[in-house]
Backbone as a printed PyTorch tensor [residue, N CA C, xyz], in Angstrom:
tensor([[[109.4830,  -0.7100,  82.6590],
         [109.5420,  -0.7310,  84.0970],
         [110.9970,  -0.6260,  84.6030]],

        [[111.8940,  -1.3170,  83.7640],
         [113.2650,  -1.1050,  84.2870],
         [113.8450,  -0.2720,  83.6530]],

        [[113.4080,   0.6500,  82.7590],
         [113.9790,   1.6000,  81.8500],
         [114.7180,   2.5810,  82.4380]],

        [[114.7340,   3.2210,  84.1330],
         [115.5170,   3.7550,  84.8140],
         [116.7220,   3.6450,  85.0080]],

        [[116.8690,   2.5810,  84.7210],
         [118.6670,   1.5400,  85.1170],
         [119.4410,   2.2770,  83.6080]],

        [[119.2290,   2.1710,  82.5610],
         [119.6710,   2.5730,  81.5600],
         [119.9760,   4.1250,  81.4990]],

        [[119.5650,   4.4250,  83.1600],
         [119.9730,   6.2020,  83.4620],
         [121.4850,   6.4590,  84.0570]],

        [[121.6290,   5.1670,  84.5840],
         [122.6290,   4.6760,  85.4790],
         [123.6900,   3.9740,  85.4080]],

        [[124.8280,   4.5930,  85.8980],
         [125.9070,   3.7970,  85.3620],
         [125.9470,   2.1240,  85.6470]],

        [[126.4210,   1.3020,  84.4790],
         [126.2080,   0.2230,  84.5710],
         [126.4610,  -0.6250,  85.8410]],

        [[127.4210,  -0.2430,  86.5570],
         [128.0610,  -1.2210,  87.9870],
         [126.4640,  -0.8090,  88.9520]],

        [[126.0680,   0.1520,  88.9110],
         [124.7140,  -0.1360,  89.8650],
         [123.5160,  -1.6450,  89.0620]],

        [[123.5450,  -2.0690,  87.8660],
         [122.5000,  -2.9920,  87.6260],
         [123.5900,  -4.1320,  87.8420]],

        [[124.7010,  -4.0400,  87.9300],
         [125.6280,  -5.4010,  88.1220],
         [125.4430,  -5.4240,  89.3630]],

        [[125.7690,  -4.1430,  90.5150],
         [125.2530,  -4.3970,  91.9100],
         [123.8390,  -4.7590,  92.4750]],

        [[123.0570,  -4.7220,  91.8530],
         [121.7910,  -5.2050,  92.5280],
         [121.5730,  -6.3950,  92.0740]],

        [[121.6710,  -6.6420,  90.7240],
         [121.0720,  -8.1630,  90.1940],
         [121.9400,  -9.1730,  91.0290]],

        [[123.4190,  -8.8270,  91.4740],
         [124.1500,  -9.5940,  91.9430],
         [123.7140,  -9.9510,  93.5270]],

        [[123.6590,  -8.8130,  93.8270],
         [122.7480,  -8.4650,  95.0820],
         [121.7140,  -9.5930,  95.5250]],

        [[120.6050,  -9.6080,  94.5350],
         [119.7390, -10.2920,  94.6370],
         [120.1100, -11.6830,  94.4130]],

        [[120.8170, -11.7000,  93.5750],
         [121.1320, -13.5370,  92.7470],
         [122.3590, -13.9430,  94.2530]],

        [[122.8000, -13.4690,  95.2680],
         [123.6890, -13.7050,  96.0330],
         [122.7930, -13.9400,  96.9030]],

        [[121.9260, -13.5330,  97.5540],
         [120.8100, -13.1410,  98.4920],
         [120.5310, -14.6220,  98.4630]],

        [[119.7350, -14.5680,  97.3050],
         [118.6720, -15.6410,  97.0180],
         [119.0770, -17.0020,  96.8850]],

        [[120.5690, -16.8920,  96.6410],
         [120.7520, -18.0160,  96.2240],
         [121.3660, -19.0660,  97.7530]],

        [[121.7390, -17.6730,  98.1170],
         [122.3500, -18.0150,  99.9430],
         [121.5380, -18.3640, 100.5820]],

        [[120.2720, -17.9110, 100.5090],
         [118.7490, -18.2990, 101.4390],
         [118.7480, -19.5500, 100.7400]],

        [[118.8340, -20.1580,  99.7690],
         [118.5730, -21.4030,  99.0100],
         [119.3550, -22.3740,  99.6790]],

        [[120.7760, -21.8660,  99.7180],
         [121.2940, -23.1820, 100.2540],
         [121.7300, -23.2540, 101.8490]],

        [[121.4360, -22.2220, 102.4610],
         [121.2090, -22.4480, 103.8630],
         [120.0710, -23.4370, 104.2090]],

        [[118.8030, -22.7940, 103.6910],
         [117.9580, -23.5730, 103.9050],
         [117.9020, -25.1620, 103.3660]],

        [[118.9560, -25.2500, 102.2720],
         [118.9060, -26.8590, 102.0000],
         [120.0160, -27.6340, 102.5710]],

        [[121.1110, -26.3160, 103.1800],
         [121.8180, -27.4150, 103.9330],
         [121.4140, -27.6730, 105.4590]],

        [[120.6590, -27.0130, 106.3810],
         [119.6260, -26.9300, 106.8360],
         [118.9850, -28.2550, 107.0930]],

        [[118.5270, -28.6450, 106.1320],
         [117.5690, -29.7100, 106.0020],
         [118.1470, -31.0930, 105.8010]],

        [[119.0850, -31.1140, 104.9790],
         [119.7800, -31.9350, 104.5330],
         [121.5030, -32.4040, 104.9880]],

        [[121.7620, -31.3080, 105.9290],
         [123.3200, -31.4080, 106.4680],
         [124.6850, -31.4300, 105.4470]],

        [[124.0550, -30.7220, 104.5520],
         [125.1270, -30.9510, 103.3990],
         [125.8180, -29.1860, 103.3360]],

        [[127.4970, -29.5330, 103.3370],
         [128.6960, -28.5220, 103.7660],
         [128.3930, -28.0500, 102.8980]],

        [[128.3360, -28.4780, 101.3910],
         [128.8010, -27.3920, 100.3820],
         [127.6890, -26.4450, 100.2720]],

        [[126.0090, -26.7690, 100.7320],
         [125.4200, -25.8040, 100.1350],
         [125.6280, -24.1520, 100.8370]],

        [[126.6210, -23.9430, 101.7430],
         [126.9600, -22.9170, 102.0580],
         [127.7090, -21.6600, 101.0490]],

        [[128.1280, -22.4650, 100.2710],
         [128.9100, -21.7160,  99.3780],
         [127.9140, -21.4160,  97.8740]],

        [[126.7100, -21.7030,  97.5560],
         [125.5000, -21.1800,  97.1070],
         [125.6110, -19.5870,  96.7870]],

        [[125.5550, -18.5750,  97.7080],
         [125.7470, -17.3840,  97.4880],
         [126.5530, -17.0340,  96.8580]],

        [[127.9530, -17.9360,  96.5460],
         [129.1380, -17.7020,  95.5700],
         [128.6050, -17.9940,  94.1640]],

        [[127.3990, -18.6050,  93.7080],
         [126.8400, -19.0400,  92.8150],
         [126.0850, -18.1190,  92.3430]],

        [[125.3710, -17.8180,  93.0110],
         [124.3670, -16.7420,  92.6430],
         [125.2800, -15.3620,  92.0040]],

        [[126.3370, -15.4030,  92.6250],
         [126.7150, -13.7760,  92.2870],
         [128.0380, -14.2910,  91.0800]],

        [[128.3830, -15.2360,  90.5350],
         [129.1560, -15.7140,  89.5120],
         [128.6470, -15.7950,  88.6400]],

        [[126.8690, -15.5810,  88.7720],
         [125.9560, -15.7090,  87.5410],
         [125.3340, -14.1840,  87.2420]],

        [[125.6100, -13.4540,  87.8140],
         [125.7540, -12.1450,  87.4420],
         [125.7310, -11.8490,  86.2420]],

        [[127.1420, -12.0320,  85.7150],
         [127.3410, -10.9550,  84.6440],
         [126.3870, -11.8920,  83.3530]],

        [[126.0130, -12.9110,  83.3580],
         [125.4130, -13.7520,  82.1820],
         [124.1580, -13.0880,  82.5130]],

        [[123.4440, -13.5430,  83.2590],
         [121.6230, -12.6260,  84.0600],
         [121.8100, -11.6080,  83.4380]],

        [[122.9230, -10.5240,  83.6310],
         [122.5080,  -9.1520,  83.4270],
         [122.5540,  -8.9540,  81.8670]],

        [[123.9790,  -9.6580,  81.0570],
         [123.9810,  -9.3450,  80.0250],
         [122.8240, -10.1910,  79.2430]],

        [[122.6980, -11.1530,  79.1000],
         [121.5730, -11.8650,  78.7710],
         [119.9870, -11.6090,  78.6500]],

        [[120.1470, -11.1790,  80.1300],
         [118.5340, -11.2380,  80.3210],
         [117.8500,  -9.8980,  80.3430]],

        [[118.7490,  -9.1330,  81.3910],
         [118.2100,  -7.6710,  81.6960],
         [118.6750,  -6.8800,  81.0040]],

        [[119.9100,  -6.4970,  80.4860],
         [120.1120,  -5.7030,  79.0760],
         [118.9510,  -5.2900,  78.2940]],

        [[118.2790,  -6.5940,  77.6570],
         [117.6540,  -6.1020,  76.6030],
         [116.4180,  -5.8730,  77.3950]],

        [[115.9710,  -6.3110,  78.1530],
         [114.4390,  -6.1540,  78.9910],
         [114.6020,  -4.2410,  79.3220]],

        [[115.9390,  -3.9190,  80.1650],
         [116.7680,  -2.6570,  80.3960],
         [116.2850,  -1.9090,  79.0180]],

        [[116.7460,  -1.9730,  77.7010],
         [117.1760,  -1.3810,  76.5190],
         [115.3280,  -1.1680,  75.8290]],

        [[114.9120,  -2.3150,  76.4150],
         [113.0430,  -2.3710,  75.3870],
         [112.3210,  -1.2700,  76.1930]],

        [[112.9620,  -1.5270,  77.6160],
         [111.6090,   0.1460,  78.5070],
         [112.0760,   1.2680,  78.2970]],

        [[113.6180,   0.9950,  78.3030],
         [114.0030,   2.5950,  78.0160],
         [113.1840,   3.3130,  76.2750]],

        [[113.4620,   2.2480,  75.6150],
         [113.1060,   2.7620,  74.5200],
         [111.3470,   3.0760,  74.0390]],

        [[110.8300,   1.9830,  74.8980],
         [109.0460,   2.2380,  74.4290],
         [108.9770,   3.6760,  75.6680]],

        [[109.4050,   3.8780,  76.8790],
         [109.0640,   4.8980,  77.3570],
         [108.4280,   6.3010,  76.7790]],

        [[107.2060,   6.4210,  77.3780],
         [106.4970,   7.6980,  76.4180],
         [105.8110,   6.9330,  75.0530]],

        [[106.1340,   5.5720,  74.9700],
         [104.6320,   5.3570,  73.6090],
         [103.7150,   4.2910,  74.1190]],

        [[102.7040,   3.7720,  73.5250],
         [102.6650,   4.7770,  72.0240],
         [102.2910,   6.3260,  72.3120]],

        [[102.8860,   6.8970,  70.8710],
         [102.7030,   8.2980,  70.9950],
         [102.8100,   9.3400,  69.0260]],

        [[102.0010,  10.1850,  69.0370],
         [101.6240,  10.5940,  67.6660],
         [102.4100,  11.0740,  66.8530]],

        [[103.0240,  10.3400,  66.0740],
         [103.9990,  11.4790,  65.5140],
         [104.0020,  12.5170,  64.5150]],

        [[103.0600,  12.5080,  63.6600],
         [102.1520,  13.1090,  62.9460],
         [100.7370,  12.6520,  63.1360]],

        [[100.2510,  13.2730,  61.9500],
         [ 98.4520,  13.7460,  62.3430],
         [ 98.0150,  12.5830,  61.8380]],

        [[ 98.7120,  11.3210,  61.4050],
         [ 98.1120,  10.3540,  61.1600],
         [ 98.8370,   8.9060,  61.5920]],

        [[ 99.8910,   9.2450,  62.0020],
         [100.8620,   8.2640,  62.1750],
         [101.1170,   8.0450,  64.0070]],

        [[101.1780,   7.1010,  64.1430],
         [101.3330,   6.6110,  65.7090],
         [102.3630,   5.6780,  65.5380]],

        [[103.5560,   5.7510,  66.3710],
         [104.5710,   4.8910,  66.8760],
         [103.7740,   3.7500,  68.2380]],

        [[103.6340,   3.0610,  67.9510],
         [103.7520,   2.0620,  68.8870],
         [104.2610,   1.6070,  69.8610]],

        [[105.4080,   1.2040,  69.3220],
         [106.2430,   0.5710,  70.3400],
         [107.9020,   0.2040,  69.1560]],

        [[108.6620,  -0.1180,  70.2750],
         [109.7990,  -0.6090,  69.5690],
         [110.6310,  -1.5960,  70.2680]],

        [[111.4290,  -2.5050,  69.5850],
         [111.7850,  -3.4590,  70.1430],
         [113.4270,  -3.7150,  69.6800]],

        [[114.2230,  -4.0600,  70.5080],
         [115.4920,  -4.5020,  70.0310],
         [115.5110,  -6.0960,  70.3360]],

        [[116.3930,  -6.6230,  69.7020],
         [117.0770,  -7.7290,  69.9780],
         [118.1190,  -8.4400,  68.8960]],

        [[119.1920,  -8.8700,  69.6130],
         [120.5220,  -8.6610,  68.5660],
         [120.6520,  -7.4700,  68.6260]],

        [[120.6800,  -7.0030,  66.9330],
         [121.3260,  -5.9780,  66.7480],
         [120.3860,  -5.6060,  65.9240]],

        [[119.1820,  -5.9030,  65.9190],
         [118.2520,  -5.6320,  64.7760],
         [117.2310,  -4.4810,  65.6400]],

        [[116.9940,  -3.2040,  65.2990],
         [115.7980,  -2.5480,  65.7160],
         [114.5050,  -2.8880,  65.0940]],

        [[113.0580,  -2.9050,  65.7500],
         [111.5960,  -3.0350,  65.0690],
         [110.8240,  -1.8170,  65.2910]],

        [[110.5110,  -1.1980,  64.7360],
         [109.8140,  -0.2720,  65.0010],
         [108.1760,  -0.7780,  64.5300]],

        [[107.3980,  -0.3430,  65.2800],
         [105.6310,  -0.6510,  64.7970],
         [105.3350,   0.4760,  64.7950]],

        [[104.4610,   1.0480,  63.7990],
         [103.1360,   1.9350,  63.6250],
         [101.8570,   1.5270,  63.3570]],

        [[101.3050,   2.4470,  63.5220],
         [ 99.8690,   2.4410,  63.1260],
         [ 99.6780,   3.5700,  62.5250]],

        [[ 98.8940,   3.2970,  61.0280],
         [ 98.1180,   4.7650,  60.3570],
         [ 97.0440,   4.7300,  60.3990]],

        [[ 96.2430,   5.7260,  61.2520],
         [ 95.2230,   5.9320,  61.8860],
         [ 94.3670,   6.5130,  61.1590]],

        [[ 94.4890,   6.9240,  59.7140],
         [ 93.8070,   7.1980,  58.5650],
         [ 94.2640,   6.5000,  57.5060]],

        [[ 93.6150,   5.7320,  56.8080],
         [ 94.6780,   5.1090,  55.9280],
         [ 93.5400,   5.4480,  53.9570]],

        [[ 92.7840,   6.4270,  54.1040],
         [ 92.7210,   7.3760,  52.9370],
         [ 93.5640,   7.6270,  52.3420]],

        [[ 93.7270,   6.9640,  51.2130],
         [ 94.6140,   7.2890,  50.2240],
         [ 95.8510,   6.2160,  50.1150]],

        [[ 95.6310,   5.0140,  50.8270],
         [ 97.1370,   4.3890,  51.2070],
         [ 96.2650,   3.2780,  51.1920]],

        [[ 95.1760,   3.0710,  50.5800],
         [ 94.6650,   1.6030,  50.8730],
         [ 95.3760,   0.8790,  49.6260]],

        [[ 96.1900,   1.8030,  48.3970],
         [ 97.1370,   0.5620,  47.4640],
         [ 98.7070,   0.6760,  47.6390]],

        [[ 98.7250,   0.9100,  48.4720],
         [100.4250,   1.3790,  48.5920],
         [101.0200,   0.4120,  48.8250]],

        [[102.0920,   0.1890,  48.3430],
         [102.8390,  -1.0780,  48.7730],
         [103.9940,  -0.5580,  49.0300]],

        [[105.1500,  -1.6650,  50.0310],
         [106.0780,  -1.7250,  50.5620],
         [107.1320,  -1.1960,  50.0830]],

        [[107.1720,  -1.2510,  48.8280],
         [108.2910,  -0.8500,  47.9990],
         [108.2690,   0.5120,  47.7480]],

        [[107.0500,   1.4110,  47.7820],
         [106.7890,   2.5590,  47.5870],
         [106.8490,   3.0020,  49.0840]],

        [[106.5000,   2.8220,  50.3460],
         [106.7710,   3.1310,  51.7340],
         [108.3640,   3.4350,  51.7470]],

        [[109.3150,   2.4060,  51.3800],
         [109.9110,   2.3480,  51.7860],
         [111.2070,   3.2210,  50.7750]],

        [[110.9310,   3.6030,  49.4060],
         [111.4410,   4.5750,  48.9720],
         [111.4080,   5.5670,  49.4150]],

        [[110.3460,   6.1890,  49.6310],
         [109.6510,   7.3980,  50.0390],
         [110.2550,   7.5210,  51.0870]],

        [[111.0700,   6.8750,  51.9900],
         [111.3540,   7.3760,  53.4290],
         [112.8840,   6.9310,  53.2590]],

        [[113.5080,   6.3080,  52.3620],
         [114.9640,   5.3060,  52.9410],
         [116.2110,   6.3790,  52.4380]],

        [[115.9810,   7.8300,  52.1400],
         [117.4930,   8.7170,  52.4130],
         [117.2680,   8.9170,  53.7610]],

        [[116.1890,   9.3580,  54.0890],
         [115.7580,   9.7930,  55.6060],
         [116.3210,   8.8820,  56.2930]],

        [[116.2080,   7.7210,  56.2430],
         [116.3680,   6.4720,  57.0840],
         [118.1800,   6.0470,  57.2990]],

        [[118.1130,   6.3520,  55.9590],
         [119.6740,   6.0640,  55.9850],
         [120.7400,   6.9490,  56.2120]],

        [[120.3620,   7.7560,  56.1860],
         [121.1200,   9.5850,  56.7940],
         [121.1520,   9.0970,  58.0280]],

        [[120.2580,   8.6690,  59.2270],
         [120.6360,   8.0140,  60.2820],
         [121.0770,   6.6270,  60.6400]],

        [[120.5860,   5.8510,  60.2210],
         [120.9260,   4.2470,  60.1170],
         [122.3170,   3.9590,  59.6730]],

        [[122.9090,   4.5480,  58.6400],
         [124.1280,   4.5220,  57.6150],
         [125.4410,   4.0460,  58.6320]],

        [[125.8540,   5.2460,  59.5320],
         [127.0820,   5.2020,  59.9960],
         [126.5010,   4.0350,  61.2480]],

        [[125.6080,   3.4320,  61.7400],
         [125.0140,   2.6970,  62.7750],
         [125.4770,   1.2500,  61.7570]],

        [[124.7680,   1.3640,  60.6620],
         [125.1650,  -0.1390,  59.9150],
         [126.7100,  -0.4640,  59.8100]],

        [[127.5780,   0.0410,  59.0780],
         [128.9460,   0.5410,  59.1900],
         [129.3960,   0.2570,  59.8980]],

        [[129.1170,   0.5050,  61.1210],
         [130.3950,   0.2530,  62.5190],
         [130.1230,  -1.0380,  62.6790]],

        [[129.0960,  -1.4730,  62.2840],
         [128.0890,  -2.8040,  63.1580],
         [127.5120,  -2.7730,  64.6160]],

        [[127.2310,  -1.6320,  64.9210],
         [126.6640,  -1.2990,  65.8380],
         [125.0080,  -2.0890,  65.3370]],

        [[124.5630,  -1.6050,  64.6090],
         [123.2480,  -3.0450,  64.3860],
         [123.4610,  -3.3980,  62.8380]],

        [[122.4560,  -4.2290,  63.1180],
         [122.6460,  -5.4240,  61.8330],
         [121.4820,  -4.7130,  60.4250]],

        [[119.9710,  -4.1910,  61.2580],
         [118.9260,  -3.6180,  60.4940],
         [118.0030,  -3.0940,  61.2740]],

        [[117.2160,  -2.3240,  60.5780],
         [115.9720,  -1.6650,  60.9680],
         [115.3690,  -1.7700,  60.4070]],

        [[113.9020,  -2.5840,  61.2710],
         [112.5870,  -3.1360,  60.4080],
         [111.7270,  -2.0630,  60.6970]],

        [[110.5930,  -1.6400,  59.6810],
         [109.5770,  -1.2140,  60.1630],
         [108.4020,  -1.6610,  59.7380]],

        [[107.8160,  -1.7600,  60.6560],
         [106.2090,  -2.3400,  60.3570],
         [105.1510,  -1.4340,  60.7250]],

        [[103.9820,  -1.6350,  59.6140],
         [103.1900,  -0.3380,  59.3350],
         [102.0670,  -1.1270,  59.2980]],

        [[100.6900,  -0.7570,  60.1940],
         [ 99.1980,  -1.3960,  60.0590],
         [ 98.6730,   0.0550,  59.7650]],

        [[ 98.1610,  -0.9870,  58.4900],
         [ 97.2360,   0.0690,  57.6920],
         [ 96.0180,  -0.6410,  57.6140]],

        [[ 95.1580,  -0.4460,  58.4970],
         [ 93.6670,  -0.0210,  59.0160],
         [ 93.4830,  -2.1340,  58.4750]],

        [[ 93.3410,  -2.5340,  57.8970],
         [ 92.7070,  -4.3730,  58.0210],
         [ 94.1980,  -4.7760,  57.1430]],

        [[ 95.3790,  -4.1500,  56.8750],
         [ 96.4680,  -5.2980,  56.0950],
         [ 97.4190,  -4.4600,  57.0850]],

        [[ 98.9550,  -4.7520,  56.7830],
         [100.2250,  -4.4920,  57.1010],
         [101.1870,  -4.2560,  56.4210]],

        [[102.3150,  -3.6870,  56.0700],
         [102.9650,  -3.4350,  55.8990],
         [104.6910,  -3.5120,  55.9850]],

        [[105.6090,  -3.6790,  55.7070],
         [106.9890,  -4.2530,  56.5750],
         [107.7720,  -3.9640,  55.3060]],

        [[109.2870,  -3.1860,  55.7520],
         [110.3000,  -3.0350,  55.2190],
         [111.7450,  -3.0680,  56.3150]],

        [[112.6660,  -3.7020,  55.9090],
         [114.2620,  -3.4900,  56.7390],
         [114.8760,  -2.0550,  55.8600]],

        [[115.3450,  -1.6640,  56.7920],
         [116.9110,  -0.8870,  56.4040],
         [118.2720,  -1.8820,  56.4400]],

        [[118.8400,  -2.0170,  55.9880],
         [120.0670,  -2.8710,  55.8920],
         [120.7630,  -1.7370,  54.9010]],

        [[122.4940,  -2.3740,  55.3320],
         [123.5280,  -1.6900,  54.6310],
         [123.4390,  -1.7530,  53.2460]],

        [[123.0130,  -2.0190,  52.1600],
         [123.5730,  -2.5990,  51.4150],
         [122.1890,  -1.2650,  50.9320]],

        [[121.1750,  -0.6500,  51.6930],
         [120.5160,  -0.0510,  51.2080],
         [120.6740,   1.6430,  51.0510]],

        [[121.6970,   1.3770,  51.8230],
         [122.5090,   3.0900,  52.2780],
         [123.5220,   3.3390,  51.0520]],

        [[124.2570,   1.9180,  50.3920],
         [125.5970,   2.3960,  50.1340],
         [125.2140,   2.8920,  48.4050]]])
């Protein structure tokens, strides 16, 4: 839902959240000094917008970073495979699938998934682990009544 903001240069989500957290917080203490005759709650709106940059980096970042990224799924990526959804937090990516045929894969295990795919994985992941731009990439795989799960981590690239 907020995946639009991540189109946009960052000072517009610092201007609105602040926006709002100044707003709201000014209606808060008008109305309680208001009621109560108390000076300081005028200065309330200075509160709201000092809490800005924690709200945004904290809270809406990653809420920002999870729509941009599920936008458009789930969706097929082959003739048997469906992406789900994906999730950040930290520095760790999750990716979920679903195999929507799972003929032929009802003994496969994790260790064999995850050979089978980890130059692929790490041809992209590699220089991402490296910088420390993230920490790992999990993927998790439902295969028709069990599951599945492997990380990418550095130590699997080098």
């Amino acid at each position: 839902m907020l995946g639009f903001l991540a189109d946009l240069p960052s000072w517009v989500t610092y201007a609105l959240v602040g926006g709002v957290l100044g707003a709201t917080f000014g209606a808060a203490g008008h109305l309680i000094g208001k009621a109560t005759g108390l000076k300081w709650t005028r200065y309330a709106a200075i509160v709201g917008i000092v809490l800005t940059k924690p709200v945004v980096e904290q809270v809406m970042a990653p809420i920002i970073v999870n729509d941009k990224l599920n936008a458009g799924l789930p969706k097929m990526i082959d003739d048997i495979t469906r992406m789900d959804r994906i999730e950040y937090q930290g520095k760790t990516f999750r990716y979920f699938y679903t195999i929507t045929s799972t003929t032929g894969l009802e003994d496969v295990k994790e260790e064999e998934l995850k050979k089978a795919s980890i130059s692929q994985m790490c041809d992209y992941w590699k220089p991402k682990l490296l910088s420390g731009e993230t920490d790992a990439a999990e993927y998790n795989y439902a295969l028709g009544a069990r599951s599945a799960s492997f990380s990418v981590v550095l130590s699997d690239c080098i």
